[in-house]
Amino acid sequence: MTTTERPLVLPGDPISPDLIPSSTSKPLRLGPGLRHVPPSDIVPVVAGQLITNHQKNSMWVEYNNNRLKSSAPAQTSTSPPYPPTPPMTLPHLSFESATKKTRPQLAPGALVYARVVLANKHMDPEIECVSQSTGKSDGLGELKGGMVFDVSLQFARRLLMAKSKEEGKVEVLELLGGEGLVFEIAVGRNGKVWVGGEDVKTIVVVGRALRETDEGGLGVEAQRKLVRRLAKGMK
C-alpha cells in the first residue's frame, strides 16, 4: 500500500482533492470514519488520521474506538470478563466440521479467535470460528493458554498489514523470532493480541515488545534496539 501522508482530520473537515484517490479503473471505496455527502463531498465523521490507499482506490480514517471488529479474540463468558467484551452469541455449529455430536465443548470464559458476523444495536453480536466460503477454520477457534495484551486499534491494523509496504512497518515480531524466541500470536481488530509461547517468560517479553512499540510509536531501528534489550534480559 502506498501512503505518503497521514494528515489528522476532525469531523466535518474539508478533505483536499489532492488526498483523494483518482483511479479511473476502480470505484472509490470509503472505509470507516468517512461519509459521502452528495453530490461529491467526502467528509470525516470522526477524529483521526486520514489513510489513503491509491492501489486499491480506497481511503478511511484511522481512529480508536471500542466497537467490535471482524476477527478478534473474545471470551465466551457473559459475566464481566478480561478482556472486557459485550455479551455475544457463538453458535455451537460455528466451527469447522462441527455437528450436534462433535461440536466443541467450550468452558465458561474460554478465549476464542472469532469473526463478527452480526452486530447491531438491537441484538447481541454473533461471532463464528469458521469461514462461510470455505467451511474451514482459517486459523479461527479456541485459543488455549497464552496471555492477552491490549494495543491500540491503529497498531492492531498495522500488525495485520505487516507484510505490506505501508509506512510505519512493524518488524518487532520478525526481530523477536530472529532472536530465537518461539511464539504464536492472534491479532484482533478490537485491539486484543493473544500471545502463546513455550514459556511464560517468552510470552511476557513478546507482549512487552508489542506494547512498547505501540505506545512509543517506535520506528524500525528503535524496534531493533528494543528487541536486543529484551532478548539480552532473557539470558
Coordinates of C-alpha atoms in Angstrom, one line a residue:
M1 CA 0.0 0.0 0.0
T2 CA 1.4 3.4 -1.0
T3 CA 0.8 6.2 1.5
T4 CA 2.7 9.4 1.6
E5 CA 0.7 11.5 4.1
R6 CA -1.4 10.7 7.2
P7 CA -3.0 14.1 8.0
L8 CA -5.1 14.5 11.1
V9 CA -8.7 15.3 10.4
L10 CA -11.7 16.3 12.5
P11 CA -15.4 15.7 12.0
G12 CA -16.6 18.0 9.2
D13 CA -13.2 19.0 8.0
P14 CA -12.9 19.5 4.2
I15 CA -10.6 17.0 2.5
S16 CA -8.2 18.3 -0.1
P17 CA -8.8 16.8 -3.6
D18 CA -5.1 16.0 -3.7
L19 CA -5.6 13.4 -0.9
I20 CA -8.5 11.6 -2.7
P21 CA -7.5 8.7 -4.9
S22 CA -8.3 9.4 -8.6
S23 CA -8.2 6.0 -10.3
T24 CA -10.4 5.7 -13.3
S25 CA -10.4 1.9 -13.4
K26 CA -11.9 1.3 -9.9
P27 CA -14.7 2.9 -8.0
L28 CA -13.6 5.0 -4.9
R29 CA -14.1 3.0 -1.7
L30 CA -14.8 4.8 1.6
G31 CA -13.9 3.0 4.8
P32 CA -14.6 3.7 8.4
G33 CA -14.8 7.3 9.5
L34 CA -15.8 8.8 6.2
R35 CA -19.1 9.8 4.7
H36 CA -20.1 10.7 1.2
V37 CA -22.3 13.9 1.0
P38 CA -23.9 14.3 -2.4
P39 CA -23.1 15.3 -4.9
S40 CA -19.3 15.0 -4.5
D41 CA -18.2 15.9 -1.0
I42 CA -16.3 13.5 1.3
V43 CA -16.2 14.4 5.0
P44 CA -14.8 12.7 8.1
V45 CA -17.2 11.9 10.9
V46 CA -14.6 11.1 13.5
A47 CA -11.2 12.5 14.5
G48 CA -8.1 10.6 13.5
Q49 CA -5.6 10.0 10.7
L50 CA -6.7 10.0 7.1
I51 CA -5.3 7.0 5.3
T52 CA -5.3 6.7 1.5
N53 CA -4.6 3.5 -0.5
H54 CA -4.0 4.5 -4.1
Q55 CA -3.5 1.0 -5.2
K56 CA -7.0 -0.1 -4.0
N57 CA -8.5 3.3 -4.7
S58 CA -9.7 3.5 -1.1
M59 CA -9.5 5.8 1.9
W60 CA -10.5 5.7 5.6
V61 CA -9.9 7.4 9.0
E62 CA -7.7 5.5 11.4
Y63 CA -9.1 6.1 14.9
N64 CA -9.6 4.3 18.2
N65 CA -13.0 3.2 19.5
N66 CA -14.4 0.2 21.3
R67 CA -16.6 -1.2 18.6
L68 CA -16.4 -4.9 17.7
K69 CA -14.3 -5.6 14.7
S70 CA -14.2 -8.6 12.4
S71 CA -11.7 -11.3 13.5
A72 CA -11.0 -10.7 17.2
P73 CA -10.1 -12.6 20.4
A74 CA -13.2 -12.7 22.6
Q75 CA -14.2 -14.5 25.7
T76 CA -17.4 -16.6 25.8
S77 CA -18.4 -15.7 29.3
T78 CA -21.3 -13.2 29.6
S79 CA -20.2 -12.0 33.1
P80 CA -17.6 -9.2 33.2
P81 CA -14.5 -10.9 31.8
Y82 CA -11.0 -9.9 31.0
P83 CA -10.5 -8.5 28.4
P84 CA -13.9 -6.7 28.6
T85 CA -16.3 -7.7 25.8
P86 CA -20.1 -7.3 25.4
P87 CA -22.3 -10.4 25.7
M88 CA -22.2 -12.2 22.3
T89 CA -23.5 -15.4 20.7
L90 CA -21.3 -18.2 19.4
P91 CA -23.4 -21.0 17.9
H92 CA -22.2 -24.5 18.6
L93 CA -22.1 -25.3 14.9
S94 CA -19.9 -22.2 14.0
F95 CA -16.8 -24.3 14.0
E96 CA -15.1 -26.4 11.3
S97 CA -16.7 -29.8 10.8
A98 CA -18.9 -29.2 13.8
T99 CA -22.1 -31.3 14.2
K100 CA -24.5 -31.8 17.1
K101 CA -22.4 -34.7 18.3
T102 CA -18.9 -33.4 17.6
R103 CA -19.4 -29.7 18.5
P104 CA -16.6 -28.3 20.7
Q105 CA -17.2 -28.0 24.4
L106 CA -16.1 -24.6 25.5
A107 CA -15.7 -23.9 29.2
P108 CA -17.1 -20.6 30.5
G109 CA -14.5 -17.8 30.0
A110 CA -12.8 -19.7 27.1
L111 CA -10.9 -17.4 24.7
V112 CA -11.7 -17.8 21.0
Y113 CA -10.4 -16.1 17.9
A114 CA -13.6 -15.3 16.0
R115 CA -15.1 -13.3 13.2
V116 CA -18.0 -11.0 13.8
V117 CA -20.9 -11.9 11.5
L118 CA -23.8 -9.9 13.1
A119 CA -23.7 -6.7 15.0
N120 CA -26.4 -4.1 15.5
K121 CA -27.8 -2.1 18.4
H122 CA -30.9 -4.2 18.8
M123 CA -29.3 -7.6 19.2
D124 CA -26.3 -9.2 20.9
P125 CA -23.4 -9.6 18.5
E126 CA -22.9 -13.0 16.8
I127 CA -19.5 -14.5 16.1
E128 CA -18.2 -17.5 14.3
C129 CA -15.0 -19.6 14.1
V130 CA -15.4 -20.9 10.6
S131 CA -15.2 -19.3 7.1
Q132 CA -18.6 -19.3 5.4
S133 CA -16.9 -19.5 2.0
T134 CA -14.5 -22.4 2.7
G135 CA -16.1 -24.2 5.6
K136 CA -12.6 -24.2 7.2
S137 CA -11.4 -22.6 10.4
D138 CA -8.8 -20.5 8.6
G139 CA -7.0 -20.0 11.9
L140 CA -10.1 -19.2 13.9
G141 CA -11.1 -21.2 17.0
E142 CA -10.3 -21.6 20.7
L143 CA -7.0 -20.1 21.9
K144 CA -5.6 -22.2 24.7
G145 CA -3.0 -20.9 27.2
G146 CA -1.1 -17.8 26.5
M147 CA -1.9 -14.2 27.5
V148 CA -3.9 -11.3 26.0
F149 CA -2.4 -7.9 25.6
D150 CA -4.1 -4.6 24.8
V151 CA -2.8 -2.4 21.9
S152 CA -4.3 0.5 20.0
L153 CA -6.6 -0.2 17.1
Q154 CA -4.2 1.5 14.8
F155 CA -1.4 -0.7 15.9
A156 CA -3.5 -3.8 15.6
R157 CA -4.2 -2.9 12.0
R158 CA -0.5 -2.3 11.3
L159 CA 0.2 -5.8 12.7
L160 CA -2.4 -7.3 10.4
M161 CA -0.8 -5.5 7.5
A162 CA 2.8 -6.2 8.5
K163 CA 3.7 -7.7 5.1
S164 CA 2.7 -4.6 3.2
K165 CA 4.9 -1.7 2.2
E166 CA 2.9 0.7 4.4
E167 CA 4.9 3.4 6.1
G168 CA 5.5 2.6 9.8
K169 CA 6.0 -1.1 9.1
V170 CA 6.1 -3.3 12.3
E171 CA 9.1 -5.6 12.3
V172 CA 9.2 -6.4 16.0
L173 CA 7.7 -9.9 15.7
E174 CA 10.2 -10.9 13.0
L175 CA 13.0 -9.5 15.1
L176 CA 11.9 -11.4 18.1
G177 CA 11.8 -14.6 16.0
G178 CA 15.4 -13.8 14.9
E179 CA 16.5 -13.8 18.5
G180 CA 15.3 -17.4 18.8
L181 CA 12.0 -16.8 20.6
V182 CA 9.3 -19.3 19.7
F183 CA 5.8 -18.0 19.9
E184 CA 2.5 -17.6 18.1
I185 CA 0.0 -14.7 18.1
A186 CA -3.6 -13.9 17.1
V187 CA -4.3 -10.2 16.4
G188 CA -7.8 -8.9 16.8
R189 CA -9.1 -5.8 15.1
N190 CA -10.5 -4.9 18.5
G191 CA -7.0 -4.2 19.8
K192 CA -6.6 -7.5 21.6
V193 CA -3.5 -9.6 20.8
W194 CA -3.2 -13.1 22.1
V195 CA 0.3 -14.4 22.5
G196 CA 1.2 -18.1 23.1
G197 CA 4.7 -19.5 23.7
E198 CA 6.9 -22.2 25.0
D199 CA 7.1 -20.5 28.5
V200 CA 5.6 -17.6 30.4
K201 CA 8.8 -15.5 30.1
T202 CA 8.7 -15.6 26.3
I203 CA 5.0 -14.6 26.3
V204 CA 5.7 -11.7 28.6
V205 CA 8.6 -10.5 26.5
V206 CA 6.6 -10.6 23.3
G207 CA 3.7 -8.8 24.9
R208 CA 6.0 -6.2 26.3
A209 CA 7.7 -5.6 23.0
L210 CA 4.3 -5.1 21.3
R211 CA 3.1 -2.7 24.0
E212 CA 6.3 -0.6 24.0
T213 CA 6.4 -0.5 20.2
D214 CA 2.8 0.7 20.1
E215 CA 2.9 3.2 23.0
G216 CA 6.3 4.6 21.9
G217 CA 5.5 4.8 18.2
L218 CA 8.8 3.1 17.6
G219 CA 10.4 3.1 14.1
V220 CA 12.2 0.1 12.7
E221 CA 15.6 1.0 14.2
A222 CA 14.1 1.6 17.6
Q223 CA 12.3 -1.7 17.4
R224 CA 15.7 -3.4 16.8
K225 CA 17.2 -1.8 19.8
L226 CA 14.1 -2.8 21.9
V227 CA 14.3 -6.4 20.8
R228 CA 18.1 -6.6 21.5
R229 CA 17.5 -5.2 25.0
L230 CA 14.6 -7.5 25.8
A231 CA 16.5 -10.6 24.4
K232 CA 19.6 -9.7 26.4
G233 CA 17.4 -9.5 29.6
M234 CA 16.2 -13.1 29.0
K235 CA 19.8 -14.5 29.0

